[in-house]
PDB file of C-alpha atoms and ligand atoms in Angstrom:
ATOM      1  CA  MET Q   1     -20.271  -2.061 -10.394  1.00 42.00           C
ATOM      2  CA  VAL Q   2     -16.795  -0.654 -10.419  1.00 44.00           C
ATOM      3  CA  ALA Q   3     -16.753   2.907 -11.718  1.00 44.00           C
ATOM      4  CA  GLU Q   4     -15.255   3.117 -15.200  1.00 47.00           C
ATOM      5  CA  ASP Q   5     -14.300   6.779 -14.932  1.00 49.00           C
ATOM      6  CA  SER Q   6     -10.920   6.313 -13.326  1.00 51.00           C
ATOM      7  CA  ARG Q   7      -9.218   3.621 -15.349  1.00 81.00           C
ATOM      8  CA  ARG Q   8      -6.224   5.640 -16.496  1.00 94.00           C
ATOM      9  CA  ARG Q   9      -2.903   3.988 -15.702  1.00 96.00           C
ATOM     10  CA  VAL Q  10       0.451   5.724 -15.781  1.00 96.00           C
ATOM     11  CA  ASN Q  11       3.579   3.714 -16.471  1.00 96.00           C
ATOM     12  CA  ILE Q  12       6.552   4.620 -14.304  1.00 96.00           C
ATOM     13  CA  LEU Q  13       9.728   2.697 -15.087  1.00 95.00           C
ATOM     14  CA  GLY Q  14       7.727  -0.345 -16.095  1.00 95.00           C
ATOM     15  CA  VAL Q  15       5.228  -0.267 -13.223  1.00 97.00           C
ATOM     16  CA  ALA Q  16       1.633   0.645 -14.108  1.00 97.00           C
ATOM     17  CA  ILE Q  17       0.021   2.900 -11.525  1.00 98.00           C
ATOM     18  CA  ASP Q  18      -3.658   3.820 -11.397  1.00 98.00           C
ATOM     19  CA  ASP Q  19      -4.468   7.507 -11.591  1.00 98.00           C
ATOM     20  CA  VAL Q  20      -6.945   7.253  -8.719  1.00 97.00           C
ATOM     21  CA  LEU Q  21      -7.941   9.641  -5.969  1.00 97.00           C
ATOM     22  CA  GLU Q  22      -8.882   8.400  -2.505  1.00 96.00           C
ATOM     23  CA  GLY Q  23     -12.632   8.568  -3.149  1.00 96.00           C
ATOM     24  CA  GLU Q  24     -12.303   6.612  -6.389  1.00 97.00           C
ATOM     25  CA  ALA Q  25     -10.060   4.026  -4.784  1.00 97.00           C
ATOM     26  CA  ILE Q  26     -12.594   3.331  -2.056  1.00 97.00           C
ATOM     27  CA  GLU Q  27     -15.369   3.047  -4.647  1.00 97.00           C
ATOM     28  CA  ARG Q  28     -13.310   0.450  -6.468  1.00 97.00           C
ATOM     29  CA  VAL Q  29     -12.803  -1.461  -3.238  1.00 98.00           C
ATOM     30  CA  ALA Q  30     -16.575  -1.348  -2.699  1.00 97.00           C
ATOM     31  CA  GLY Q  31     -16.986  -2.730  -6.220  1.00 97.00           C
ATOM     32  CA  TYR Q  32     -14.587  -5.572  -5.474  1.00 97.00           C
ATOM     33  CA  ILE Q  33     -16.510  -6.507  -2.338  1.00 97.00           C
ATOM     34  CA  ALA Q  34     -19.821  -6.404  -4.194  1.00 96.00           C
ATOM     35  CA  ALA Q  35     -18.348  -8.591  -6.937  1.00 95.00           C
ATOM     36  CA  GLY Q  36     -16.732 -11.089  -4.542  1.00 92.00           C
ATOM     37  CA  GLY Q  37     -13.112 -11.997  -4.921  1.00 78.00           C
ATOM     38  CA  PRO Q  38     -10.304 -12.273  -5.201  1.00 95.00           C
ATOM     39  CA  HIS Q  39      -8.918  -8.792  -5.834  1.00 97.00           C
ATOM     40  CA  ARG Q  40      -5.513  -7.441  -4.912  1.00 98.00           C
ATOM     41  CA  VAL Q  41      -4.472  -3.856  -4.235  1.00 98.00           C
ATOM     42  CA  VAL Q  42      -0.873  -2.615  -4.039  1.00 98.00           C
ATOM     43  CA  THR Q  43       0.219   0.756  -2.666  1.00 98.00           C
ATOM     44  CA  VAL Q  44       3.223   1.684  -4.787  1.00 97.00           C
ATOM     45  CA  ASN Q  45       6.103   3.955  -3.806  1.00 94.00           C
ATOM     46  CA  PRO Q  46       9.527   4.531  -5.410  1.00 93.00           C
ATOM     47  CA  GLU Q  47      11.034   1.656  -3.418  1.00 93.00           C
ATOM     48  CA  PHE Q  48       8.470  -0.696  -4.971  1.00 96.00           C
ATOM     49  CA  VAL Q  49       9.433   0.484  -8.441  1.00 96.00           C
ATOM     50  CA  MET Q  50      13.138  -0.058  -7.799  1.00 94.00           C
ATOM     51  CA  GLU Q  51      12.459  -3.505  -6.331  1.00 95.00           C
ATOM     52  CA  ALA Q  52      10.307  -4.394  -9.349  1.00 97.00           C
ATOM     53  CA  ARG Q  53      13.192  -3.528 -11.679  1.00 94.00           C
ATOM     54  CA  ARG Q  54      15.345  -6.262 -10.191  1.00 94.00           C
ATOM     55  CA  ASN Q  55      12.694  -8.730  -9.027  1.00 97.00           C
ATOM     56  CA  ALA Q  56      10.692 -10.249 -11.876  1.00 98.00           C
ATOM     57  CA  VAL Q  57       8.224 -12.054  -9.611  1.00 98.00           C
ATOM     58  CA  PHE Q  58       7.408  -8.833  -7.752  1.00 98.00           C
ATOM     59  CA  ARG Q  59       7.098  -7.019 -11.098  1.00 98.00           C
ATOM     60  CA  GLN Q  60       4.502  -9.544 -12.240  1.00 98.00           C
ATOM     61  CA  VAL Q  61       2.640  -9.349  -8.948  1.00 98.00           C
ATOM     62  CA  LEU Q  62       2.400  -5.556  -9.281  1.00 98.00           C
ATOM     63  CA  ALA Q  63       1.346  -5.786 -12.928  1.00 98.00           C
ATOM     64  CA  ALA Q  64      -1.415  -8.272 -12.133  1.00 97.00           C
ATOM     65  CA  ALA Q  65      -2.851  -6.262  -9.220  1.00 98.00           C
ATOM     66  CA  ASP Q  66      -6.412  -5.042  -9.683  1.00 97.00           C
ATOM     67  CA  MET Q  67      -5.415  -1.610  -8.436  1.00 98.00           C
ATOM     68  CA  ALA Q  68      -2.000  -0.013  -7.908  1.00 98.00           C
ATOM     69  CA  THR Q  69      -2.369   3.220  -5.965  1.00 98.00           C
ATOM     70  CA  PRO Q  70       0.206   6.029  -6.105  1.00 97.00           C
ATOM     71  CA  ASP Q  71       1.540   5.986  -2.534  1.00 95.00           C
ATOM     72  CA  GLY Q  72       4.690   8.071  -2.748  1.00 89.00           C
ATOM     73  CA  PHE Q  73       5.348  11.662  -3.650  1.00 89.00           C
ATOM     74  CA  GLY Q  74       8.296  10.722  -5.896  1.00 92.00           C
ATOM     75  CA  LEU Q  75       5.874   8.944  -8.232  1.00 96.00           C
ATOM     76  CA  LEU Q  76       3.825  12.127  -8.651  1.00 96.00           C
ATOM     77  CA  LEU Q  77       6.936  14.176  -9.388  1.00 94.00           C
ATOM     78  CA  VAL Q  78       8.162  11.761 -12.017  1.00 95.00           C
ATOM     79  CA  ALA Q  79       4.713  11.312 -13.560  1.00 96.00           C
ATOM     80  CA  ARG Q  80       4.358  15.078 -13.939  1.00 95.00           C
ATOM     81  CA  TRP Q  81       7.858  15.449 -15.359  1.00 92.00           C
ATOM     82  CA  ARG Q  82       7.114  12.758 -17.927  1.00 92.00           C
ATOM     83  CA  GLY Q  83       3.983  14.601 -19.062  1.00 93.00           C
ATOM     84  CA  THR Q  84       1.634  11.904 -17.716  1.00 94.00           C
ATOM     85  CA  PRO Q  85       0.596  13.435 -14.391  1.00 96.00           C
ATOM     86  CA  LEU Q  86      -1.129  11.543 -11.620  1.00 97.00           C
ATOM     87  CA  ARG Q  87      -3.884  13.561  -9.966  1.00 97.00           C
ATOM     88  CA  GLY Q  88      -2.995  12.745  -6.373  1.00 96.00           C
ATOM     89  CA  ARG Q  89      -1.679  10.283  -3.843  1.00 95.00           C
ATOM     90  CA  VAL Q  90      -3.507   7.404  -2.240  1.00 96.00           C
ATOM     91  CA  THR Q  91      -1.357   6.281   0.656  1.00 92.00           C
ATOM     92  CA  GLY Q  92      -1.763   3.039   2.536  1.00 93.00           C
ATOM     93  CA  VAL Q  93      -2.645   4.973   5.696  1.00 92.00           C
ATOM     94  CA  ALA Q  94      -5.345   6.960   3.894  1.00 94.00           C
ATOM     95  CA  LEU Q  95      -6.737   3.876   2.193  1.00 96.00           C
ATOM     96  CA  ALA Q  96      -6.878   1.927   5.457  1.00 97.00           C
ATOM     97  CA  GLY Q  97      -8.698   4.837   7.125  1.00 96.00           C
ATOM     98  CA  GLN Q  98     -11.199   5.147   4.283  1.00 96.00           C
ATOM     99  CA  ILE Q  99     -11.811   1.424   4.295  1.00 98.00           C
ATOM    100  CA  ALA Q 100     -12.385   1.384   8.048  1.00 98.00           C
ATOM    101  CA  ALA Q 101     -14.840   4.281   7.739  1.00 97.00           C
ATOM    102  CA  ARG Q 102     -16.767   2.611   4.930  1.00 97.00           C
ATOM    103  CA  ALA Q 103     -16.587  -0.765   6.651  1.00 98.00           C
ATOM    104  CA  ALA Q 104     -18.185   0.690   9.780  1.00 98.00           C
ATOM    105  CA  ARG Q 105     -20.929   2.223   7.663  1.00 97.00           C
ATOM    106  CA  ASP Q 106     -21.631  -0.676   5.310  1.00 97.00           C
ATOM    107  CA  GLY Q 107     -20.888  -3.631   7.598  1.00 97.00           C
ATOM    108  CA  TRP Q 108     -17.735  -4.912   5.916  1.00 97.00           C
ATOM    109  CA  SER Q 109     -15.345  -6.722   8.226  1.00 98.00           C
ATOM    110  CA  ILE Q 110     -11.574  -6.350   8.146  1.00 98.00           C
ATOM    111  CA  PHE Q 111      -8.657  -8.545   9.164  1.00 98.00           C
ATOM    112  CA  LEU Q 112      -5.271  -7.090  10.130  1.00 98.00           C
ATOM    113  CA  LEU Q 113      -2.329  -9.382   9.366  1.00 98.00           C
ATOM    114  CA  GLY Q 114       1.293  -8.515  10.104  1.00 98.00           C
ATOM    115  CA  ALA Q 115       3.546  -6.109  12.050  1.00 97.00           C
ATOM    116  CA  ALA Q 116       5.186  -6.909  15.373  1.00 97.00           C
ATOM    117  CA  PRO Q 117       3.193  -8.905  17.973  1.00 97.00           C
ATOM    118  CA  GLY Q 118       0.400  -6.805  19.501  1.00 97.00           C
ATOM    119  CA  VAL Q 119       0.647  -3.968  16.981  1.00 98.00           C
ATOM    120  CA  ALA Q 120      -2.235  -5.148  14.752  1.00 98.00           C
ATOM    121  CA  GLU Q 121      -4.456  -5.417  17.858  1.00 98.00           C
ATOM    122  CA  ARG Q 122      -3.588  -1.870  18.919  1.00 98.00           C
ATOM    123  CA  ALA Q 123      -4.131  -0.607  15.381  1.00 98.00           C
ATOM    124  CA  ALA Q 124      -7.536  -2.331  15.366  1.00 98.00           C
ATOM    125  CA  ASP Q 125      -8.422  -0.695  18.713  1.00 97.00           C
ATOM    126  CA  GLU Q 126      -7.618   2.713  17.252  1.00 97.00           C
ATOM    127  CA  LEU Q 127      -9.706   2.035  14.163  1.00 97.00           C
ATOM    128  CA  GLU Q 128     -12.643   0.781  16.247  1.00 97.00           C
ATOM    129  CA  ARG Q 129     -12.419   3.905  18.371  1.00 97.00           C
ATOM    130  CA  ALA Q 130     -12.304   6.187  15.350  1.00 97.00           C
ATOM    131  CA  TYR Q 131     -15.038   4.319  13.477  1.00 97.00           C
ATOM    132  CA  PRO Q 132     -17.632   2.992  15.918  1.00 97.00           C
ATOM    133  CA  GLY Q 133     -19.404  -0.096  14.666  1.00 96.00           C
ATOM    134  CA  LEU Q 134     -16.368  -1.317  12.730  1.00 98.00           C
ATOM    135  CA  ARG Q 135     -16.195  -5.129  12.644  1.00 97.00           C
ATOM    136  CA  VAL Q 136     -12.669  -6.426  13.051  1.00 98.00           C
ATOM    137  CA  ALA Q 137     -12.774 -10.086  12.041  1.00 98.00           C
ATOM    138  CA  GLY Q 138      -9.293 -10.769  13.386  1.00 98.00           C
ATOM    139  CA  CYS Q 139      -5.744  -9.621  14.059  1.00 98.00           C
ATOM    140  CA  HIS Q 140      -2.589 -11.689  13.760  1.00 98.00           C
ATOM    141  CA  ALA Q 141       1.102 -10.835  13.585  1.00 98.00           C
ATOM    142  CA  GLY Q 142       2.324 -14.126  12.114  1.00 96.00           C
ATOM    143  CA  SER Q 143       5.216 -13.878   9.708  1.00 97.00           C
ATOM    144  CA  PRO Q 144       5.641 -13.921   5.939  1.00 97.00           C
ATOM    145  CA  ARG Q 145       7.632 -17.180   6.137  1.00 95.00           C
ATOM    146  CA  PRO Q 146       6.139 -19.866   3.891  1.00 94.00           C
ATOM    147  CA  ALA Q 147       6.132 -22.327   6.825  1.00 96.00           C
ATOM    148  CA  ASP Q 148       3.544 -20.122   8.604  1.00 97.00           C
ATOM    149  CA  GLU Q 149       1.236 -19.858   5.622  1.00 97.00           C
ATOM    150  CA  PRO Q 150      -1.096 -22.805   6.263  1.00 97.00           C
ATOM    151  CA  GLY Q 151      -1.838 -21.671   9.838  1.00 97.00           C
ATOM    152  CA  ILE Q 152      -2.476 -18.083   8.768  1.00 98.00           C
ATOM    153  CA  ARG Q 153      -4.665 -19.180   5.872  1.00 97.00           C
ATOM    154  CA  ALA Q 154      -6.770 -21.252   8.266  1.00 97.00           C
ATOM    155  CA  LEU Q 155      -7.196 -18.292  10.646  1.00 97.00           C
ATOM    156  CA  ILE Q 156      -8.310 -15.987   7.874  1.00 97.00           C
ATOM    157  CA  ALA Q 157     -10.569 -18.514   6.217  1.00 95.00           C
ATOM    158  CA  GLN Q 158     -12.322 -18.989   9.556  1.00 96.00           C
ATOM    159  CA  ALA Q 159     -12.652 -15.232  10.179  1.00 97.00           C
ATOM    160  CA  ARG Q 160     -14.074 -14.618   6.658  1.00 97.00           C
ATOM    161  CA  PRO Q 161     -13.212 -10.917   6.403  1.00 98.00           C
ATOM    162  CA  ASP Q 162     -14.285  -8.759   3.479  1.00 98.00           C
ATOM    163  CA  VAL Q 163     -10.962  -6.908   3.450  1.00 98.00           C
ATOM    164  CA  LEU Q 164      -7.565  -8.279   4.433  1.00 98.00           C
ATOM    165  CA  LEU Q 165      -4.841  -5.748   5.243  1.00 98.00           C
ATOM    166  CA  VAL Q 166      -1.349  -7.252   5.155  1.00 98.00           C
ATOM    167  CA  ALA Q 167       1.572  -5.426   6.798  1.00 98.00           C
ATOM    168  CA  TYR Q 168       4.747  -7.389   6.097  1.00 98.00           C
ATOM    169  CA  GLY Q 169       6.488  -4.627   4.137  1.00 96.00           C
ATOM    170  CA  HIS Q 170       7.156  -4.903   0.430  1.00 96.00           C
ATOM    171  CA  PRO Q 171       7.773  -7.096  -1.445  1.00 98.00           C
ATOM    172  CA  ALA Q 172       6.973  -9.780   1.163  1.00 98.00           C
ATOM    173  CA  GLN Q 173       3.375  -8.671   1.809  1.00 98.00           C
ATOM    174  CA  ASP Q 174       2.429  -8.433  -1.857  1.00 98.00           C
ATOM    175  CA  LEU Q 175       4.041 -11.767  -2.686  1.00 98.00           C
ATOM    176  CA  TRP Q 176       2.291 -13.286   0.337  1.00 98.00           C
ATOM    177  CA  ILE Q 177      -1.062 -12.043  -0.918  1.00 98.00           C
ATOM    178  CA  ALA Q 178      -0.458 -13.265  -4.464  1.00 97.00           C
ATOM    179  CA  ARG Q 179       0.490 -16.730  -3.182  1.00 97.00           C
ATOM    180  CA  ASN Q 180      -2.257 -17.135  -0.628  1.00 97.00           C
ATOM    181  CA  GLN Q 181      -5.274 -15.130  -1.670  1.00 94.00           C
ATOM    182  CA  PRO Q 182      -6.679 -17.718  -4.084  1.00 92.00           C
ATOM    183  CA  ALA Q 183      -7.157 -20.063  -1.115  1.00 92.00           C
ATOM    184  CA  LEU Q 184      -8.565 -17.475   1.312  1.00 94.00           C
ATOM    185  CA  GLY Q 185     -11.972 -16.568  -0.106  1.00 91.00           C
ATOM    186  CA  VAL Q 186     -11.357 -12.893   0.763  1.00 97.00           C
ATOM    187  CA  PRO Q 187     -12.785 -10.356  -1.719  1.00 97.00           C
ATOM    188  CA  VAL Q 188      -9.997  -7.766  -1.300  1.00 98.00           C
ATOM    189  CA  ALA Q 189      -6.448  -7.998   0.032  1.00 98.00           C
ATOM    190  CA  ILE Q 190      -4.187  -4.970   0.320  1.00 98.00           C
ATOM    191  CA  GLY Q 191      -0.484  -4.706   1.158  1.00 98.00           C
ATOM    192  CA  VAL Q 192      -0.207  -1.784   3.567  1.00 97.00           C
ATOM    193  CA  GLY Q 193       3.448  -1.653   4.697  1.00 94.00           C
ATOM    194  CA  GLY Q 194       3.961   0.211   7.956  1.00 92.00           C
ATOM    195  CA  VAL Q 195       0.320   1.301   8.342  1.00 95.00           C
ATOM    196  CA  PHE Q 196      -0.371  -0.680  11.534  1.00 96.00           C
ATOM    197  CA  ASP Q 197       2.704   0.901  13.119  1.00 93.00           C
ATOM    198  CA  TYR Q 198       1.245   4.340  12.381  1.00 91.00           C
ATOM    199  CA  LEU Q 199      -2.242   3.463  13.524  1.00 94.00           C
ATOM    200  CA  ALA Q 200      -0.937   1.919  16.742  1.00 95.00           C
ATOM    201  CA  GLY Q 201       1.134   5.028  17.417  1.00 89.00           C
ATOM    202  CA  GLU Q 202       4.434   3.149  17.080  1.00 85.00           C
ATOM    203  CA  VAL Q 203       5.494   5.653  14.435  1.00 78.00           C
ATOM    204  CA  PRO Q 204       3.816   9.060  14.462  1.00 77.00           C
ATOM    205  CA  LEU Q 205       2.448  10.487  11.234  1.00 78.00           C
ATOM    206  CA  ALA Q 206       4.426  13.384   9.817  1.00 84.00           C
ATOM    207  CA  PRO Q 207       3.009  16.819  10.698  1.00 89.00           C
ATOM    208  CA  ALA Q 208       0.416  18.077   8.214  1.00 88.00           C
ATOM    209  CA  TRP Q 209       2.730  20.738   6.761  1.00 91.00           C
ATOM    210  CA  MET Q 210       5.365  18.140   5.978  1.00 89.00           C
ATOM    211  CA  ARG Q 211       2.821  15.850   4.346  1.00 83.00           C
ATOM    212  CA  ARG Q 212       1.488  18.752   2.274  1.00 85.00           C
ATOM    213  CA  ALA Q 213       5.005  19.640   1.171  1.00 85.00           C
ATOM    214  CA  GLY Q 214       5.686  16.041   0.174  1.00 81.00           C
ATOM    215  CA  LEU Q 215       8.303  15.711   2.919  1.00 84.00           C
ATOM    216  CA  GLU Q 216       6.852  12.671   4.646  1.00 79.00           C
ATOM    217  CA  TRP Q 217       9.859  10.627   3.509  1.00 77.00           C
ATOM    218  CA  LEU Q 218      12.154  13.070   5.344  1.00 81.00           C
ATOM    219  CA  TYR Q 219      10.140  12.729   8.528  1.00 83.00           C
ATOM    220  CA  ARG Q 220      10.231   8.938   8.263  1.00 77.00           C
ATOM    221  CA  LEU Q 221      13.971   9.094   7.760  1.00 77.00           C
ATOM    222  CA  ILE Q 222      14.359  11.094  10.936  1.00 80.00           C
ATOM    223  CA  ARG Q 223      11.971   8.948  12.985  1.00 79.00           C
ATOM    224  CA  GLN Q 224      12.971   5.537  11.660  1.00 75.00           C
ATOM    225  CA  PRO Q 225      16.739   5.477  11.219  1.00 73.00           C
ATOM    226  CA  ARG Q 226      16.656   1.841  10.088  1.00 74.00           C
ATOM    227  CA  ARG Q 227      14.985   3.109   6.929  1.00 73.00           C
ATOM    228  CA  TRP Q 228      17.785   5.543   6.119  1.00 72.00           C
ATOM    229  CA  ARG Q 229      19.916   3.317   4.011  1.00 72.00           C
ATOM    230  CA  ARG Q 230      16.949   1.884   2.150  1.00 75.00           C
ATOM    231  CA  ILE Q 231      15.327   5.205   1.320  1.00 73.00           C
ATOM    232  CA  LEU Q 232      18.526   7.141   0.735  1.00 73.00           C
ATOM    233  CA  VAL Q 233      19.478   4.550  -1.818  1.00 75.00           C
ATOM    234  CA  ALA Q 234      16.078   3.920  -3.404  1.00 82.00           C
ATOM    235  CA  VAL Q 235      14.735   7.450  -3.913  1.00 85.00           C
ATOM    236  CA  PRO Q 236      17.748   9.055  -5.649  1.00 86.00           C
ATOM    237  CA  LEU Q 237      18.212   5.934  -7.789  1.00 90.00           C
ATOM    238  CA  PHE Q 238      14.527   6.063  -8.667  1.00 91.00           C
ATOM    239  CA  LEU Q 239      14.692   9.734  -9.657  1.00 91.00           C
ATOM    240  CA  TRP Q 240      17.896   9.161 -11.594  1.00 90.00           C
ATOM    241  CA  ALA Q 241      16.468   6.171 -13.471  1.00 92.00           C
ATOM    242  CA  ALA Q 242      13.272   8.096 -14.242  1.00 90.00           C
ATOM    243  CA  LEU Q 243      15.164  11.146 -15.535  1.00 88.00           C
ATOM    244  CA  ARG Q 244      17.283   9.014 -17.823  1.00 88.00           C
ATOM    245  CA  GLU Q 245      14.327   7.260 -19.397  1.00 85.00           C
ATOM    246  CA  PRO Q 246      13.041   8.940 -22.577  1.00 80.00           C
ATOM    247  CA  ARG Q 247       9.845  10.873 -22.004  1.00 76.00           C
ATOM    248  CA  PRO Q 248       6.764   9.460 -23.745  1.00 72.00           C
ATOM    249  CA  ARG Q 249       5.547  11.431 -26.786  1.00 67.00           C
ATOM    250  CA  SER Q 250       2.002  12.636 -26.475  1.00 57.00           C
TER     251      SER Q 250
HETATM  252  N1  LIG O   1       6.975  -6.771   9.164  1.00 64.47           N
HETATM  253  C1  LIG O   1       6.505  -7.969   9.714  1.00 64.47           C
HETATM  254  N2  LIG O   1       7.205  -9.124   9.504  1.00 64.47           N
HETATM  255  C2  LIG O   1       8.344  -9.138   8.772  1.00 64.47           C
HETATM  256  C3  LIG O   1       8.814  -7.920   8.189  1.00 64.47           C
HETATM  257  C4  LIG O   1       8.099  -6.756   8.407  1.00 64.47           C
HETATM  258  O1  LIG O   1       5.464  -7.971  10.357  1.00 64.47           O
HETATM  259  O2  LIG O   1       8.933 -10.208   8.615  1.00 64.47           O
HETATM  260  C5  LIG O   1       6.207  -5.544   9.377  1.00 64.47           C
HETATM  261  C6  LIG O   1       6.909  -4.493  10.216  1.00 64.47           C
HETATM  262  O3  LIG O   1       6.694  -4.760  11.592  1.00 64.47           O
HETATM  263  C7  LIG O   1       6.198  -3.227   9.755  1.00 64.47           C
HETATM  264  C8  LIG O   1       5.896  -3.532   8.286  1.00 64.47           C
HETATM  265  O4  LIG O   1       5.993  -4.919   8.135  1.00 64.47           O
HETATM  266  O5  LIG O   1       4.995  -3.050  10.441  1.00 64.47           O
HETATM  267  C9  LIG O   1       6.881  -2.895   7.318  1.00 64.47           C
HETATM  268  O6  LIG O   1       6.737  -1.530   7.321  1.00 64.47           O
HETATM  269  P1  LIG O   1       7.535  -0.606   6.295  1.00 64.47           P
HETATM  270  O7  LIG O   1       7.085   0.785   6.549  1.00 64.47           O
HETATM  271  O8  LIG O   1       9.009  -0.901   6.361  1.00 64.47           O
HETATM  272  O9  LIG O   1       6.939  -1.131   4.904  1.00 64.47           O
HETATM  273  P2  LIG O   1       7.490  -0.926   3.430  1.00 64.47           P
HETATM  274  O10 LIG O   1       7.790   0.522   3.269  1.00 64.47           O
HETATM  275  O11 LIG O   1       8.706  -1.790   3.299  1.00 64.47           O
HETATM  276  O12 LIG O   1       6.411  -1.437   2.529  1.00 64.47           O
END
């Protein structure tokens, strides 16, 4: 059974986001696995919201997700300002860690798809080290190109994971999941962005004080210059768009 206590959704610029905490999110994932599939989870940040405003297919994919977690401090700021606060963040990194922990305990298996060649394998090694007993059903870099889809689907169908983590960045990963999941027989698929890079140590996590202060985006900007343009454009535009939108009346 999926807990019914955490169903509240907050609408931010047309994207519905679940007001879930980490513990509730993992319970929902457990519910999805118990129920069978297919279920899709998206980890939303301001860049997702801005992409959804101009990309109708992505917007629909987000709207139809079974769970949309608030991964992104900007979402919490805007939600609070609009008088519809979200209680906390559920980042892709946190969700992947929680899933690995629960998977090791309950015998779920996971499949890591995406990132540069070798990164998913190193991420899996780190998870197996942190969570002894974890069953990794497979790792594959592949690519989000449609031509690669049949081969990847065959790999995953053979591995039969309970949870599929897809790291192709947004919107590619979430569109990939929406297109392919019906044919995979996987109970839960989650788009996780750069999570394998973090787990594999390709990109270090921001120091705890920066994460607490909501400054993870600043750290990522400093460490990953290729993200500069994207984030420097997306976050101010997101905040600007959110401030201009009339606040809901309660
Ligand atoms: N990636 C990939 N294939 C692609 C494009 C991206 O495997 O064609 C991977 C990339 O190596 C990285 C992740 O997708 O691990 C994107 O991470 P990012 O933090 O940029 O995700 P976003 O914030 O865009 O969701």
